[in-house]
Amino acid sequence: MSEEGASLLLSPAMKGKSISREQNDSSESTPLLSNTSDTPRYDGEADGHERDDAASNRSQTAVATAASRPTKKSMRWPSFIAMGILGALVIVIVVLAFIVPEAVQDYAQQAAVIEPTNLALESITANGVRARIQANFHLDGSRVTNDHVRRVGRATTWVAYQLESAETKVDVRLPEYDNVLLGSAIVPPLVVNLRDGDVTKFDFVTEIVPGDVAGIRMIANDWLEGRLEKLRLDGVADIRLKSGIVPLGTHTVSESLIFEANKIPAMPKYNITRFNVEDGPMNGTMLADVSLTAFNEYPVELDIPELAFDILVPGCVMADSILVAEAATSEVHVYPRADVEADVKAVIRELPESLTRICPDSTSSPLDNLLRQYMHGEPATFFVRGSRNPDGDTPKWIADILSSVTVPVPFPGRSLDSLVRNFSLTDVHFSLPNPNADPDDPDSNPKVSGTILVTAGLPSEMNFGIDVTHIRATADVLYKSRKMGELNVPQWQKANSTRVQNTGDKGAELLIQSRVIDAPLNVTDGVVFSEVVQALIFGTAPIRLHVNALVDIQVHTTLGNLTLKEVPAEGKIPVKPLPKGAIGSIDPKVGSLRVLDTTSDSITLQALVNVTNPTPYTAHIPYVNVHVLNNGSVLGSATVEDLDIVKGPNSNVLVTAKWNPPMGGDRGRKIGRNLISQYLSGWNTSITVKAHKHSIPGQRIICDALSAFNMTFAAPRLDLPGDTPEDRSHFIRDATFHFFSSTATFTLVSPLLHNTLYLDFVNATALYNHSEPIGQILYDLPFSAPPGKSVTPKLPVSWSMDSIGYDAIRKAIGGKLKLDAYANVDMRLGNWKDSLWYQGKGIGAIVKL
């Protein structure tokens, strides 16, 4: 049955049998006459005249059939003309019986024109609907191509003039669905003008009664599930006809229509013009208010009463739908070829357990799947089914039909990519990887802790109370649109939220705060990471790290606790660079040293170091090892373990260092020897710290990136026993010269509190006034320099008799003077030995007889 109505199709039976067909086409009341030997197919693309051609041709056939049925009776004339008249009548009967019906049938099929003008459903009754059908019918002989058929048809219909039918019941059945009854209609008596060009206007009311609900459900389900390749309808009616006062008898008329799948009307497209969800008046309920518009492209007018529906969503198995809401529509007025507006109100009650339960062999629940589609901008599928318990005003036949059919309705999704308006990370704490962790262990990656502050814009339709209680996320961290790494928060982190209602078009916002603890940061691109480090160390402006995340959120609503999975979020984290001069402000100071091990070329020692953290960040360092360089050569390494760095001063940081100049080859040995000599002499020296490929075990990408940078700062000064500002870092504190015995003793201060140094050889020269020699000391017997202050043995002095320095010493007997010293010494510490030089200035010397 087409969208424009139902048409009565009448045709003479083939081979003399009177068989008519019923077709519901553009107008329910339009009489059409057709041949059963040619089954018409539904063509929704054809224009009105094309559809009307076939219908008008079939209508004309019925007229011709009816007109040809009355038998002709001859009158009795005188015998001399009786035989001639009888022969003429026989010829006419033969022509009308065998020639005219076929010609009239062709004429009716080609000349009939039906123009539906309106179909209006006037009211809904307890049994069906009352429909008003309006259409125009006429025969147009010019549409007939065969001249003979056109002449015979025009003549026959001119004689017959009109064809009248009595009240008729039309049944429409589904032959491919066990011939179930789809529906029936009562067509009132109709009169059709058959003369060429005469227009018959139809305007009548008929009651359409639906048939077997099971048949309607089978068709609807096949159509909705895409299994309906074609649909065949059989219309059957017993029609009593007459032309004028001549009765033409009762004829059983049947007609078949075949609707191809691509011609069956599709689900109308609709737009959601309003969508609002708010808390309901009772605890555990929410109210949804929706407005829809759709365009009615058919010439159909009707009023749809208020209807009740069940709203369902797919379960773990598509066939197992879950009831989530009850909805009711307002009264809807449908006008021909016009927009249709409908208001829907729904009540959402406490969510069923089956909606939030994890599906078998899955990590998601039906609610997770539904929300994931919606939040990623994909249409989410809902199912709409007529309520099995409608209100008392809904006729039972409507309730039976609607409750037997479930219609999938795509609900347009909404992308939440722009949901996050502000994103910040404060109180940041870093943790370097655990060197003992397995590669797949989260502890094998650096970790970040911090307080996340998120300002999220709420969609305008969300007007219900919501409180964020926990979050977790996986995120990509980008710098200048290039991925630097991945930040994962696999464990639920506590969170809280506050709703802020803004004015104007800005809409409501949700302020979310959460403290993230030990989120693994997996650096995937060392080049990008290196650029970030460079910008932080040497830059002057804050950098922005872009974060693209999928966030799982646990929220509390009036419906209960819900988990929203994989909510897309993105934001930018501003990171301030190190303050200007931050590297220098580290200012390391060595408190004490302890030698742990020695070899012939190396010394392994521990030191307690005081440093200052100039950054706003804190860190935990399970293990890190760096190279120590000077003048481009590697002289050793330094290691810290299980270290917690706080903001500002950090005291007694335990550092394990290995002095090993051979790492830099022969050049390294020379540079190392000079560096120690300069340091012992109190010169301003500097060391460089640089990462290498094994600085952080298992983090080759990070190490390669960090190895591109180094930090150079002044060598830490040692706190020596009895230090004063004047004597600070002087390893030779004073000297005593014994003039007559030509010996000298020196007070030494060792920086080692637990180990003894040995001097195996001394070649020293004392100078007065920076350049005048006083004497020389050559001593090749070993002596010790124990921890703290100690006095050397009396060392023999060879005076420079002819020098000004010697005169100065002689004049200073019993007094003091300031001397400079230059010495080459062979120093030994455990198994380590090396030849060093020393230059001391302003050494206080006492001269005794």
PDB file of N, CA and C in Angstrom, residues 221-229:
ATOM      1  N   ASN A 221       9.937  -6.105  11.312  1.00  0.00           N
ATOM      2  CA  ASN A 221      11.246  -6.607  11.748  1.00  0.00           C
ATOM      3  C   ASN A 221      12.146  -6.926  10.565  1.00  0.00           C
ATOM      4  N   ASP A 222      11.567  -7.541   9.531  1.00  0.00           N
ATOM      5  CA  ASP A 222      12.375  -7.829   8.334  1.00  0.00           C
ATOM      6  C   ASP A 222      12.876  -6.543   7.693  1.00  0.00           C
ATOM      7  N   TRP A 223      12.016  -5.528   7.674  1.00  0.00           N
ATOM      8  CA  TRP A 223      12.415  -4.244   7.072  1.00  0.00           C
ATOM      9  C   TRP A 223      13.507  -3.570   7.904  1.00  0.00           C
ATOM     10  N   LEU A 224      13.320  -3.547   9.221  1.00  0.00           N
ATOM     11  CA  LEU A 224      14.293  -2.876  10.081  1.00  0.00           C
ATOM     12  C   LEU A 224      15.631  -3.591  10.087  1.00  0.00           C
ATOM     13  N   GLU A 225      15.623  -4.922   9.928  1.00  0.00           N
ATOM     14  CA  GLU A 225      16.867  -5.683   9.968  1.00  0.00           C
ATOM     15  C   GLU A 225      17.481  -5.868   8.591  1.00  0.00           C
ATOM     16  N   GLY A 226      16.892  -5.249   7.569  1.00  0.00           N
ATOM     17  CA  GLY A 226      17.481  -5.285   6.235  1.00  0.00           C
ATOM     18  C   GLY A 226      17.264  -6.583   5.483  1.00  0.00           C
ATOM     19  N   ARG A 227      16.338  -7.421   5.935  1.00  0.00           N
ATOM     20  CA  ARG A 227      16.089  -8.694   5.253  1.00  0.00           C
ATOM     21  C   ARG A 227      14.986  -8.589   4.207  1.00  0.00           C
ATOM     22  N   LEU A 228      14.327  -7.456   4.105  1.00  0.00           N
ATOM     23  CA  LEU A 228      13.182  -7.305   3.212  1.00  0.00           C
ATOM     24  C   LEU A 228      13.665  -6.840   1.839  1.00  0.00           C
ATOM     25  N   GLU A 229      13.881  -7.808   0.942  1.00  0.00           N
ATOM     26  CA  GLU A 229      14.339  -7.462  -0.396  1.00  0.00           C
ATOM     27  C   GLU A 229      13.183  -6.954  -1.259  1.00  0.00           C
TER      28      GLU A 229
END
